[in-house]
Each structure stands twice: as structure tokens, then as C-alpha cells.
XYZ file of C-alpha atoms in Angstrom:
669
model
C -0.044 -0.058 0.033
C 2.859 2.453 0.771
C 4.540 1.694 -2.455
C 1.309 2.405 -4.460
C 0.832 5.681 -2.665
C 4.631 6.600 -3.538
C 3.971 5.650 -7.125
C 0.817 7.949 -7.195
C 2.677 10.695 -5.636
C 5.578 10.419 -8.070
C 3.145 10.463 -11.072
C 1.330 13.494 -9.696
C 4.767 15.166 -9.211
C 5.688 14.312 -12.841
C 2.628 15.802 -14.145
C 3.511 19.130 -12.712
C 6.440 19.297 -15.191
C 4.367 18.375 -18.185
C 1.961 20.511 -20.477
C -1.608 19.072 -19.883
C -3.353 17.812 -23.031
C -6.891 17.285 -21.555
C -8.097 20.865 -21.741
C -7.728 22.398 -25.165
C -9.257 25.671 -24.104
C -6.879 25.976 -21.254
C -3.858 25.126 -23.533
C -4.839 27.749 -26.097
C -5.185 30.375 -23.320
C -1.829 29.522 -22.149
C -0.466 29.808 -25.580
C -2.073 33.220 -26.240
C -0.771 34.679 -22.879
C 2.524 33.006 -23.118
C 3.361 34.218 -26.621
C 2.739 37.732 -25.379
C 5.210 37.309 -22.449
C 8.070 35.217 -23.689
C 9.674 38.107 -25.564
C 9.983 39.823 -22.192
C 11.645 36.781 -20.600
C 14.268 36.678 -23.511
C 14.887 40.362 -23.136
C 15.691 39.897 -19.365
C 18.080 37.006 -20.341
C 19.956 39.038 -23.035
C 20.176 42.446 -21.104
C 21.452 40.798 -17.904
C 23.835 38.323 -19.759
C 25.397 41.293 -21.692
C 25.917 43.157 -18.356
C 27.594 40.272 -16.769
C 29.802 39.599 -19.742
C 30.859 43.219 -19.853
C 31.928 43.124 -16.310
C 34.253 40.085 -16.820
C 35.500 41.051 -20.406
C 38.990 42.054 -19.028
C 39.335 39.451 -16.441
C 37.964 36.194 -17.843
C 38.859 34.442 -21.100
C 37.362 35.601 -24.377
C 35.411 32.366 -25.013
C 33.618 32.974 -21.739
C 33.080 36.732 -22.084
C 32.477 36.895 -25.934
C 31.797 33.501 -27.762
C 29.405 31.818 -25.076
C 27.470 34.920 -24.234
C 27.128 35.716 -28.015
C 25.733 32.321 -28.711
C 23.336 32.452 -25.809
C 22.192 35.963 -26.829
C 21.653 34.954 -30.490
C 19.621 31.780 -29.457
C 17.516 34.142 -27.191
C 16.950 36.685 -29.927
C 16.012 33.944 -32.407
C 13.563 32.420 -29.962
C 12.045 35.820 -29.164
C 11.675 36.474 -32.885
C 9.875 33.266 -33.499
C 7.420 33.856 -30.753
C 6.609 37.315 -31.940
C 5.417 35.901 -35.251
C 3.042 33.340 -33.445
C 0.818 36.425 -32.475
C -0.237 36.638 -36.210
C -0.598 32.961 -36.874
C -3.926 30.874 -36.673
C -3.003 27.498 -35.300
C -4.870 24.316 -34.588
C -4.879 22.911 -30.968
C -2.571 20.180 -31.954
C -0.047 22.678 -33.127
C -0.264 24.669 -30.010
C 0.164 21.710 -27.672
C 3.244 20.654 -29.752
C 4.681 24.157 -29.558
C 4.115 24.506 -25.821
C 5.698 20.942 -25.142
C 8.790 21.896 -27.217
C 9.073 25.168 -25.436
C 8.666 23.382 -22.014
C 11.540 20.966 -22.646
C 13.677 23.567 -24.206
C 13.669 25.461 -20.882
C 15.935 22.527 -19.540
C 18.976 23.121 -21.831
C 18.576 26.922 -22.033
C 18.293 27.134 -18.298
C 21.181 24.819 -17.722
C 23.341 26.607 -20.341
C 22.980 30.140 -18.661
C 23.593 28.392 -15.196
C 26.815 26.690 -16.352
C 28.151 29.774 -18.024
C 27.505 31.726 -14.773
C 29.383 29.175 -12.679
C 32.203 28.984 -15.203
C 32.617 32.878 -15.054
C 32.390 33.167 -11.227
C 36.019 32.217 -10.336
C 37.552 34.968 -12.719
C 36.078 37.893 -10.774
C 36.857 39.801 -7.560
C 34.211 40.081 -4.700
C 32.128 42.580 -6.379
C 32.068 40.706 -9.741
C 31.196 37.471 -7.899
C 28.452 39.304 -6.061
C 27.015 40.369 -9.477
C 27.022 36.842 -10.808
C 24.931 35.911 -7.705
C 22.668 38.875 -8.188
C 22.396 38.183 -11.921
C 21.296 34.519 -11.396
C 18.869 35.443 -8.574
C 17.165 38.261 -10.484
C 17.009 36.375 -13.793
C 15.277 33.362 -12.356
C 12.726 35.467 -10.646
C 12.118 37.442 -13.855
C 11.862 34.067 -15.676
C 9.454 32.552 -13.184
C 7.094 35.651 -13.591
C 7.465 35.517 -17.349
C 6.612 31.777 -17.508
C 3.587 31.963 -14.950
C 1.213 30.906 -17.762
C 3.242 27.750 -18.378
C 3.602 26.367 -14.872
C 5.547 23.462 -16.054
C 8.243 25.486 -17.657
C 8.557 27.764 -14.708
C 9.147 24.795 -12.369
C 11.826 23.346 -14.694
C 13.586 26.716 -14.642
C 13.278 26.888 -10.819
C 14.867 23.351 -10.414
C 17.469 23.744 -13.092
C 18.681 27.150 -11.854
C 17.837 27.504 -8.116
C 18.868 24.080 -6.847
C 22.493 24.414 -8.283
C 22.537 28.115 -7.306
C 21.770 27.454 -3.651
C 24.168 24.358 -3.578
C 26.922 26.302 -5.266
C 26.920 29.504 -3.318
C 26.414 27.635 0.111
C 29.401 25.466 -0.700
C 31.596 28.607 -1.222
C 31.668 29.173 2.611
C 31.241 32.915 2.247
C 28.772 34.059 4.776
C 27.276 36.703 2.509
C 26.924 34.265 -0.359
C 25.335 31.666 1.966
C 22.898 34.378 3.020
C 22.105 35.271 -0.512
C 21.556 31.479 -1.326
C 19.206 31.114 1.528
C 17.388 34.230 0.678
C 16.858 33.177 -2.871
C 15.760 29.735 -1.845
C 13.028 31.376 0.401
C 12.078 33.931 -2.373
C 11.996 31.185 -5.002
C 9.731 29.089 -2.549
C 7.391 32.039 -2.289
C 7.335 32.539 -5.907
C 6.572 28.899 -6.619
C 3.708 29.222 -4.087
C 2.389 32.390 -6.000
C 2.790 30.418 -9.258
C 0.527 27.614 -8.043
C -2.136 30.048 -6.836
C -1.929 32.046 -10.073
C -2.018 29.068 -12.280
C -5.045 27.717 -10.377
C -6.867 31.107 -10.771
C -5.932 31.270 -14.430
C -7.214 27.816 -15.058
C -10.425 28.783 -13.222
C -10.692 31.909 -15.225
C -10.457 29.885 -18.581
C -13.071 27.616 -17.408
C -15.378 30.479 -16.395
C -14.669 32.246 -19.685
C -15.549 29.000 -21.557
C -18.858 28.758 -19.513
C -19.563 32.592 -20.328
C -18.905 31.887 -23.902
C -21.339 28.929 -23.995
C -23.888 31.072 -22.194
C -23.146 33.946 -24.669
C -23.508 31.527 -27.529
C -26.914 30.239 -26.168
C -27.884 33.834 -25.702
C -26.932 34.704 -29.153
C -28.751 31.836 -30.610
C -31.939 32.687 -28.709
C -31.345 36.470 -30.004
C -30.913 35.208 -33.549
C -34.105 33.189 -33.264
C -36.013 36.033 -31.728
C -34.699 38.308 -34.660
C -35.889 35.704 -37.084
C -39.310 35.495 -35.655
C -39.564 39.378 -35.464
C -38.726 39.589 -39.008
C -40.929 36.690 -40.179
C -44.705 36.884 -41.128
C -46.177 34.011 -38.934
C -48.918 33.097 -41.435
C -46.966 32.726 -44.716
C -43.438 32.457 -43.220
C -42.231 35.168 -45.541
C -40.215 37.991 -44.444
C -42.494 40.585 -42.767
C -43.098 44.421 -43.043
C -40.028 45.139 -40.690
C -37.602 42.827 -42.716
C -38.901 44.342 -46.021
C -37.988 47.994 -44.939
C -34.642 46.879 -43.633
C -33.814 45.279 -46.964
C -35.002 48.273 -48.811
C -32.864 50.577 -46.761
C -29.872 48.378 -47.238
C -30.409 47.848 -50.994
C -31.023 51.546 -51.547
C -27.860 52.587 -49.651
C -25.901 50.035 -51.628
C -27.435 51.103 -55.069
C -26.721 54.786 -53.999
C -23.040 54.026 -53.275
C -22.510 51.753 -56.499
C -24.538 54.407 -58.664
C -26.780 51.621 -59.980
C -30.560 51.016 -60.199
C -32.790 49.417 -57.589
C -36.606 48.955 -57.769
C -39.227 48.672 -55.223
C -42.612 46.944 -56.044
C -45.829 46.737 -54.148
C -48.255 43.967 -54.961
C -51.921 43.685 -54.144
C -54.180 40.791 -54.590
C -57.238 41.630 -56.752
C -60.421 39.717 -55.616
C -59.023 38.518 -52.224
C -61.533 40.422 -50.044
C -64.537 38.589 -51.454
C -62.838 35.226 -50.777
C -62.570 36.037 -47.073
C -66.259 37.362 -47.158
C -67.611 34.184 -48.998
C -65.491 31.379 -47.881
C -64.193 32.424 -44.610
C -60.862 33.549 -43.137
C -59.393 29.990 -43.037
C -59.778 29.636 -46.849
C -58.574 33.268 -47.239
C -55.395 32.359 -45.113
C -54.749 29.303 -47.274
C -54.984 31.295 -50.330
C -52.524 33.933 -49.082
C -50.117 31.112 -48.267
C -50.296 29.649 -51.745
C -50.185 32.987 -53.518
C -47.125 33.796 -51.336
C -45.361 30.610 -52.257
C -46.010 30.989 -55.919
C -44.743 34.510 -56.025
C -41.668 33.668 -53.919
C -40.810 30.980 -56.509
C -41.007 33.413 -59.361
C -38.718 35.755 -57.320
C -36.296 33.104 -56.365
C -35.993 31.953 -60.110
C -35.747 35.539 -61.602
C -32.357 36.268 -62.907
C -29.943 37.841 -63.116
C -31.505 40.386 -60.784
C -32.079 39.435 -57.135
C -35.493 39.971 -55.775
C -36.330 40.331 -51.996
C -39.954 39.438 -51.353
C -42.104 39.984 -48.185
C -45.577 40.207 -47.027
C -46.379 43.835 -46.025
C -49.865 42.957 -44.414
C -53.283 41.626 -45.467
C -53.150 40.738 -49.135
C -50.200 43.312 -49.913
C -46.773 42.165 -50.673
C -43.440 44.051 -51.268
C -40.578 43.512 -53.788
C -37.104 44.873 -53.642
C -35.362 44.322 -57.089
C -31.586 44.537 -56.955
C -29.009 44.153 -59.663
C -29.582 47.308 -61.674
C -32.938 46.319 -63.158
C -34.264 47.866 -66.385
C -37.983 48.713 -67.028
C -38.255 45.717 -69.286
C -37.057 43.455 -66.340
C -39.710 44.854 -63.997
C -42.381 44.266 -66.564
C -41.316 40.715 -67.229
C -41.089 40.123 -63.523
C -44.716 41.501 -63.107
C -45.956 39.365 -66.000
C -44.484 36.187 -64.585
C -45.898 36.916 -61.131
C -49.370 37.697 -62.620
C -49.442 34.481 -64.586
C -48.757 32.443 -61.381
C -51.222 34.396 -59.259
C -54.005 33.912 -61.911
C -53.818 30.151 -61.850
C -56.731 28.535 -60.131
C -56.804 27.931 -56.524
C -58.652 24.556 -55.669
C -59.310 24.494 -51.884
C -61.749 21.834 -50.819
C -65.112 22.791 -52.469
C -64.151 26.360 -52.976
C -62.513 27.122 -56.442
C -61.225 30.525 -56.387
C -59.447 32.795 -58.776
C -57.245 35.811 -58.299
C -55.299 38.412 -60.199
C -52.765 40.899 -58.973
C -52.004 44.592 -59.520
C -48.362 45.663 -59.119
C -46.683 49.117 -58.879
C -42.961 49.748 -59.442
C -40.714 52.593 -58.750
C -37.085 52.706 -60.025
C -34.123 54.542 -58.321
C -32.714 57.095 -59.425
C -35.340 58.053 -61.995
C -38.301 57.946 -59.622
C -36.964 59.173 -56.266
C -33.814 59.987 -54.273
C -34.713 58.304 -51.013
C -35.841 54.976 -49.892
C -38.919 56.288 -48.470
C -39.943 58.524 -51.440
C -39.265 55.425 -53.706
C -41.799 53.357 -51.700
C -44.343 56.042 -51.879
C -43.853 56.326 -55.705
C -44.372 52.383 -55.941
C -47.508 52.846 -53.697
C -48.968 55.450 -56.083
C -47.989 53.163 -59.066
C -50.137 50.459 -57.436
C -52.963 52.898 -56.769
C -52.923 53.774 -60.425
C -52.976 50.295 -61.439
C -55.896 49.354 -59.314
C -58.001 52.361 -60.566
C -57.174 52.135 -64.216
C -55.197 49.012 -65.176
C -56.424 46.286 -62.634
C -54.512 43.075 -62.969
C -51.531 44.748 -64.626
C -48.028 46.175 -63.816
C -47.501 49.871 -63.758
C -44.134 51.514 -63.458
C -43.813 55.026 -62.016
C -43.378 57.580 -64.750
C -43.230 61.376 -65.175
C -47.040 61.318 -65.950
C -47.659 59.704 -62.580
C -45.304 62.246 -60.794
C -47.332 65.044 -62.405
C -50.489 63.308 -61.037
C -49.071 63.223 -57.632
C -48.169 66.873 -57.736
C -51.639 67.635 -58.886
C -53.204 65.288 -56.212
C -51.165 67.110 -53.587
C -52.428 70.446 -54.717
C -56.039 69.182 -54.656
C -55.525 67.642 -51.198
C -54.051 70.857 -49.744
C -56.895 73.079 -51.233
C -59.471 70.637 -50.181
C -58.357 70.918 -46.491
C -59.162 74.683 -46.664
C -62.267 74.588 -48.904
C -65.509 76.164 -47.833
C -67.933 73.298 -48.701
C -70.915 75.693 -48.401
C -69.598 78.071 -51.154
C -67.188 75.958 -53.212
C -69.258 72.895 -53.655
C -72.247 72.927 -55.904
C -74.947 70.241 -56.277
C -76.386 69.125 -59.783
C -79.025 66.650 -60.438
C -79.416 64.095 -63.261
C -82.953 62.688 -63.885
C -83.566 58.859 -63.381
C -86.400 58.224 -65.993
C -88.988 55.400 -66.211
C -88.097 53.350 -69.189
C -91.538 52.790 -70.416
C -93.510 55.967 -69.502
C -90.450 58.220 -69.821
C -91.557 60.150 -66.626
C -88.771 61.219 -64.165
C -88.810 59.047 -61.117
C -86.004 60.778 -59.317
C -82.713 62.633 -59.424
C -79.197 61.541 -58.738
C -77.324 64.284 -56.955
C -73.856 64.815 -58.176
C -71.041 67.199 -56.488
C -69.116 69.785 -58.375
C -66.200 71.660 -56.941
C -65.544 75.122 -58.144
C -62.040 75.899 -56.658
C -60.984 79.552 -56.373
C -57.596 78.484 -57.523
C -58.080 75.325 -59.788
C -61.506 76.174 -61.240
C -63.708 73.219 -61.831
C -62.254 69.977 -60.344
C -63.875 66.615 -61.468
C -65.456 64.434 -58.922
C -63.013 61.678 -60.032
C -60.138 63.727 -58.616
C -61.555 65.475 -55.382
C -63.710 62.547 -54.088
C -60.593 60.178 -53.821
C -58.552 63.014 -52.364
C -61.261 63.614 -49.713
C -61.082 59.949 -48.811
C -57.359 59.830 -48.650
C -57.250 62.861 -46.175
C -60.167 61.932 -44.172
C -62.585 64.639 -45.269
C -65.173 62.404 -47.000
C -67.415 61.990 -44.287
C -67.844 65.743 -43.264
C -68.156 66.376 -47.103
C -70.865 63.745 -47.376
C -72.747 65.156 -44.369
C -72.586 68.769 -45.777
C -73.838 67.727 -49.372
C -76.546 65.379 -48.008
C -78.050 68.295 -45.898
C -78.157 70.428 -48.933
C -79.519 67.833 -51.234
C -82.289 66.982 -48.902
C -83.166 70.586 -48.492
C -83.390 70.881 -52.346
C -85.468 67.649 -52.618
C -88.066 69.162 -50.224
C -89.227 71.481 -52.989
C -89.814 68.615 -55.525
C -93.220 66.720 -56.021
C -93.746 64.043 -53.588
C -93.269 61.358 -56.191
C -89.879 62.402 -57.057
C -87.082 60.406 -55.380
C -83.501 61.584 -54.349
C -80.493 59.336 -55.166
C -77.389 59.991 -53.164
C -73.977 58.261 -53.238
C -72.108 57.026 -50.157
C -68.520 56.078 -50.107
C -66.842 53.168 -48.410
C -65.844 55.547 -45.526
C -69.489 56.560 -45.076
C -70.858 53.111 -44.736
C -67.831 51.391 -42.957
C -67.019 54.049 -40.417
C -66.469 52.747 -36.831
C -69.023 55.110 -35.549
C -71.520 53.913 -38.054
C -74.054 56.116 -39.985
C -75.512 57.886 -37.097
C -74.665 61.426 -38.392
C -76.405 60.640 -41.628
C -79.424 59.359 -39.792
C -79.586 62.559 -37.886
C -79.327 64.617 -40.886
C -82.289 62.799 -42.522
C -84.404 63.243 -39.477
C -83.757 66.958 -39.337
C -84.382 67.398 -43.061
C -88.112 66.752 -42.942
C -87.861 64.756 -46.160
C -89.536 61.355 -45.721
C -86.911 58.515 -45.817
C -88.972 56.489 -48.366
C -88.248 59.200 -50.905
C -84.318 58.727 -50.488
C -82.104 56.151 -52.402
C -78.568 55.585 -51.277
C -76.219 54.465 -53.843
C -73.284 52.256 -52.667
C -70.539 50.805 -54.989
C -69.339 47.341 -54.832
C -65.950 48.633 -53.874
C -67.409 50.306 -50.899
C -69.263 47.016 -49.813
C -66.213 44.990 -50.145
C -64.126 47.459 -48.106
C -65.572 45.971 -44.903
C -68.609 43.746 -45.900
C -69.923 43.112 -42.408
C -69.964 46.697 -41.221
C -71.273 47.851 -44.582
C -74.208 45.132 -44.347
C -75.138 46.600 -40.879
C -75.254 50.222 -42.097
C -77.318 49.327 -45.080
C -79.739 47.334 -42.978
C -80.246 50.375 -40.562
C -80.832 52.731 -43.529
C -83.221 50.146 -44.948
C -84.965 49.800 -41.597
C -85.673 53.662 -41.838
C -87.351 53.263 -45.035
C -84.499 54.443 -47.468
C -83.980 52.621 -50.627
C -80.721 51.032 -51.387
C -79.016 50.828 -54.909
C -75.946 48.947 -55.842
C -74.087 51.169 -58.163
C -71.669 50.385 -61.231
C -72.795 46.746 -61.074
C -70.647 44.311 -63.045
C -67.329 46.058 -62.296
C -66.683 44.482 -58.925
C -65.437 41.132 -57.803
C -68.378 39.060 -56.590
C -71.463 40.941 -57.559
C -73.997 38.101 -57.379
C -72.917 37.142 -53.663
C -73.704 40.894 -52.817
C -76.940 40.878 -54.549
C -78.045 37.886 -52.490
C -76.813 38.972 -49.050
C -77.813 42.709 -49.113
C -81.389 44.222 -48.991
C -81.236 45.930 -52.354
C -83.989 47.852 -54.127
C -82.180 48.725 -57.290
C -79.031 47.638 -59.375
C -77.450 50.091 -61.608
C -75.816 48.720 -64.714
C -72.352 50.325 -65.326
C -72.305 52.648 -68.422
C -69.375 50.634 -69.783
C -71.964 47.967 -70.901
C -74.531 50.384 -72.182
C -72.162 52.258 -74.373
C -71.757 49.357 -76.971
C -74.986 47.517 -76.315
C -75.946 47.580 -80.147
C -72.452 46.943 -81.317
C -71.160 44.336 -78.860
C -73.058 41.104 -78.565
C -71.292 40.341 -75.147
C -72.500 43.672 -73.580
C -75.984 42.830 -75.080
C -75.883 39.458 -73.475
C -74.638 40.880 -70.032
C -77.333 43.452 -69.816
C -79.944 40.859 -70.824
C -78.722 38.466 -68.057
C -78.650 41.243 -65.329
C -81.994 42.554 -66.358
C -83.435 38.956 -65.994
C -81.668 38.534 -62.647
C -83.250 41.742 -61.350
C -86.707 40.654 -62.483
C -86.388 37.128 -60.844
C -85.345 38.915 -57.701
C -87.905 41.653 -57.883
C -85.240 44.300 -57.996
C -85.440 47.354 -60.116
C -82.957 47.628 -63.034
C -81.294 51.089 -63.726
C -79.243 51.589 -66.790
C -76.602 54.344 -66.807
C -75.035 56.267 -69.714
C -77.881 56.253 -72.104
C -77.186 58.746 -74.853
C -78.973 57.683 -77.951
C -82.554 56.516 -78.836
C -81.280 53.207 -80.266
C -79.819 52.336 -76.695
C -83.078 53.399 -75.009
C -84.938 51.109 -77.276
C -82.607 48.155 -76.797
C -82.770 48.607 -73.012
C -86.527 48.695 -73.116
C -86.635 45.335 -74.907
C -84.325 43.832 -72.542
C -86.502 44.770 -69.671
C -84.626 47.630 -67.859
C -86.772 49.696 -65.545
C -85.132 52.959 -65.289
C -82.778 55.048 -67.541
C -80.353 57.536 -66.722
C -78.083 59.460 -69.250
C -77.701 62.502 -71.472
C -80.439 61.470 -73.764
C -82.893 62.809 -71.472
C -80.930 65.327 -69.707
C -77.514 66.336 -68.562
C -76.933 67.230 -64.859
C -78.667 70.361 -63.965
C -78.638 72.807 -61.062
C -81.379 72.610 -58.467
C -82.962 75.889 -59.782
C -83.459 74.317 -63.151
C -85.438 71.202 -62.089
C -88.846 73.108 -61.861
C -88.481 74.109 -65.567
C -87.327 70.731 -66.437
C -90.286 68.896 -64.923
C -92.786 71.458 -66.446
C -91.275 70.937 -69.933
C -91.349 67.024 -69.338
C -95.195 67.308 -68.356
C -95.783 69.343 -71.443
C -93.857 66.965 -73.695
C -95.627 63.864 -72.242
C -98.837 65.603 -72.426
C -98.512 66.471 -76.061
C -97.412 62.932 -76.777
C -100.479 61.705 -74.946
C -102.827 64.069 -76.823
C -101.404 62.894 -80.092
C -101.994 59.225 -79.163
C -105.629 60.122 -78.227
C -105.995 61.947 -81.384
């Protein structure tokens, strides 16, 4: 048992003089710290050696004062230079371990060489020179121990190789001063070794703690990266989200600006998506969005040579950032490919849906000089596409820029407009198709701006919607229209247009109801016209508003029928009294068989559902005769009268009575 303990202790002692190979992190840390301090160790050796050699140059042989110190100094300089190079090299763990072990064992011959040279030089000096040798060896070994602290095994080897012979040698001289120096050096070296063990233990603990900290930081970084990924990912489609899109836009714009190349921004909107949600539910709508996003992403990933970043901005709106110096033709080609994929059928359970998409592009530097302005230009291109070229791709141009400037002027002037003086009302007759008696008037707004002159409703109505003035404008115009209608015969109705913001407002249509009640005009003489676009804006809220107006006794007309997305579904789900066929079908009813068939079908639908059918845009007798034969109930258009002021309505009705009376007298005659 004692023999076993002795062997264990000897093995443990031997491990103190070896570089450990079981901790790669500790070994690398030792190498990094050691490589910074080893040049200092060799500087101490060289400077002290030169000083001692200089002292003995005239009293000792040349080989001891010149040759041996030169060899030792050159060797130290070469090793110092080698270690200085290690700071700039990337080494593997195996290389580091091999270098440390080589350095560890090189301390034995180097330490023995300097010690032997010191002892060989000692006999040639006087008392002062001999004291310098003792001082040289003591100071040098202490400096070396300090410099080798990160490589404990090397520090211990130097201590044994230098200090043990040092103490024995100077004790053996019998000189009391030198014996005291030897004992003092032994005690100091013992203290230094104790400090060495404590420092090495703390250094190893620090490396271990650093490793744990790095692991914790890595885990934290991984969690941060995942949170960043989720924060920049759309949860439904798993596409980059709005936040990521604008980050990509900013980065791409900065890069394009620096390199002086083009970059494009595109905004894509799915045409016909809202009715899918209304008709089939949000679960089907979500699946359509996922599938549409997948198709568009595949087009973007396969589009070259430009790089296309694709993201979902929200709802059924997506964003594109096209890098790689794209041309207009590249953008049109990209838009065409996306449109072709989006228009393919969507077969989801029993619901077979179809979509199209409108895309607006803007190109830097021709369209804008900042990322924000470029996005706004793309947004306006999309707006233009949805209004005039639905399902197509539009690239921002100088013409659209002029429109924006005009739109901005209109918006600014509209904010300061006096509705009571600048807004005029005109009225267009709605005529019974068979008797040709006027059944009512549709009220139309005209804006006479003091700066712009006459502004078209097609311009100022959308502007009022954009800047949030459409509801106060509607209320002001409705109050004036109702006041005018009170002067008409009791059988004449008033038809008034409502926008999406009027019927879908969060606070409902209470202000309109209040205006109707204050006007004194019976609700049954009022028809409210609502477009399909307004209905699809928020169908549920629009349905509630329409039901409230219907309960008061007002009539409800669906305007511009046939130009929306899901007309038949709205006909079935809304309490309608009239459907107005859009003028685009009436214009070529006698030239285009398709228009003729559409109007015939719509008139038949209205008859089956007991809903009145109103045809807009009638300008010729031939159109009137065709519409009569097809079963349209009411006619509206320039054939009977252009829109007129309220003051002219009395004369118009009087002339109509005279005209129809004369026609009746002729029939009797």
C-alpha cells in the first residue's frame, strides 16, 4: 500500500512538469498569454547576460566573455523573434500543444546553459564581480518565473534547473554573504513557486469560467438570433414581414446609391382577395394567401440575373425589392410572370377561387432620391394600376409624378375649402323606361375651386377619402341635397352616393340618420347608392349600415354593377331595391353582342329577384329602345338630360309634363 501511494505521488509530481493535453481551451489560453510574455523573458536574459559579460571582459577568457554569451544571446533573440511571429498565425489545437511542449523541454537546456556559463565565469572575478553573478542569477530566475507563469511546468523546470544548483553552489563557497544570498534566494523562490501555483489555479478557473460564459453567450446569441428571425418573419406565410422588407429596402437603396446603380421597389396587391374572405371564411383566405405567397416567392427566387427580395407587408399586400441594376423591361417581365402564377386556379376543398394581382414599381434614381420616397412612388403606381389597369403592372413615370403633384395640390386646397360656397350640387334625372316620366334625380357634386377652377369628382372625391374629409363632405352635401329635394313633387325621389368610408366608419351612420331626421324629407323618398368597392371594403360593417338605412325606409341601390369582384354574392346578401348597370356595358350595347348578353342577363336577374334595374349612360334613342326590350326599368343618361342645377329642376319637370302631355294627346287623337 505505501508503494502504491509513493508511485501515485511520483506520477502526480511528474505531471507538474508536463503540459496538460486534456483541456484544449486552457492550452490555447496558455499559448495566447505565453506568446505575449516570452519576448520579455528573453529580453531579461539578453540584457542581464550582456551586463555580466561586460563586467568580466577584461578578467575572464574571451570564449567566456565573448563567444558563449554571444551564442546564448543569439539563441534568445531567435526564440524571441519566433514567438513574436506566433501572434499573427492561426494554429490548430494540436499545433499549440506541440509548440508548448517543445518550449517546455527547451527550458531545460537553455536554463542549464545560462547556469553553467554563470558558474564558469564566477572564479575569474573579484568580490564585487562574484556578487554580480549571484545577483544576476537570482534576479534572472525570478524574472523568468514571472514570465513563465502561464506555463507552470516550464516555470518549475527553470526553478529546479537554476535555483537548486544556485543554492548548492553558493552555500558551498563558505562565504557568509553568499550563503545568506543563497538562503534568501531559496526562500524567495519558494514564495514565488507558491504564488505560481495560486496564479495558475486562478488562471485555469478563469479560462473555465470564460468557457462557460462563452457557452452562455452563444446560447443567448442563438436565442437572440431566433427572436430576430421570428420578429422579421410573417407568422402566416413564413415570408419576411414588413419590418424585414423595410430593412432590406434601406440596405439595398444605400448599396445602389453607393454603387450608382438602379434598384426598384414593387408593391403587389391581390385583386379579388377580400370577397374570398367574405364568401368562404378567413381559413380559406389564409390558405389562399399562403399559396399565393409561395407562388410569388418561387418566381422571385427563379428570376435572374436580378436578385428579388420578397415580403408580406400585411393583409393581401406584398413588397418586392429588385436589386442588380434592373431595367423597365426586367420589371415588366417580373410583373408578368408573377401575374401569370397568381391567376392560376386555387382549388381549396369545395371552394374554387381565382385571383389576379396589380403591381406598382418605382425605380431609383429616376423616380426618387430616398428609400421612403421610392416606396411612396411604388405605392402610387399600385394605386394607379388598381384604378385604371387592374391586374396589370405599372411603373412610376413622369406622368404619374405630375398626377401626384396635382393630387397634392387638390388635397391641400380641399383641406381649406369652404364646402358651403365652393361645392355645388347638380342633379341628373332617373327616368322610367316605359313611361319616360322622371322618377327621381341623382345628386352629383361639383367643386369650383378658387385656384383650380372646376375640379372633377373623379379627382376630389378620392382626395377627400385619402385625407379623411369624405365624411364631413358627405354630411354637408347630403343636408343641402335633402333641402333641395323638399321642393320637389312628392313622387320624385332623391338618389345620393355614399363612399366606403361613409358606410364602414367605426361610429356608423348615425350622423347621416340625424341629418335625414332633421331635413323633414320622408326616408322613403331617399335612395342611397353604394358601389361594390365600398361594400367589399368591410362587408360586415357595410351590411349593418345598409340594414339600418333600410329599416328607416330608405332605398338601397348597388352602383356600377358588373365592375366589382363578386357581384352575385352581394346581390343575395344585401337588402337591395335597385341595381345600376355600369355605363361601360350600355355604351356598346348595339355593337357588342357580349354587352348585350350581359345586360340581358342582369335585367333577367333583377326581374327574378324583384329588384329594379337602372341603366346608366344612355345617350341615344337606339340604346333606349334596346334597354326597353331587354326589360330595364329605369334609364339615366344624356339622352334625357345632362346634370342640372337645383333651380333648373322646376322648368325641366314642367317641360317634361308638357312633352308627355302633347305625346299623350297625339296618341288620343
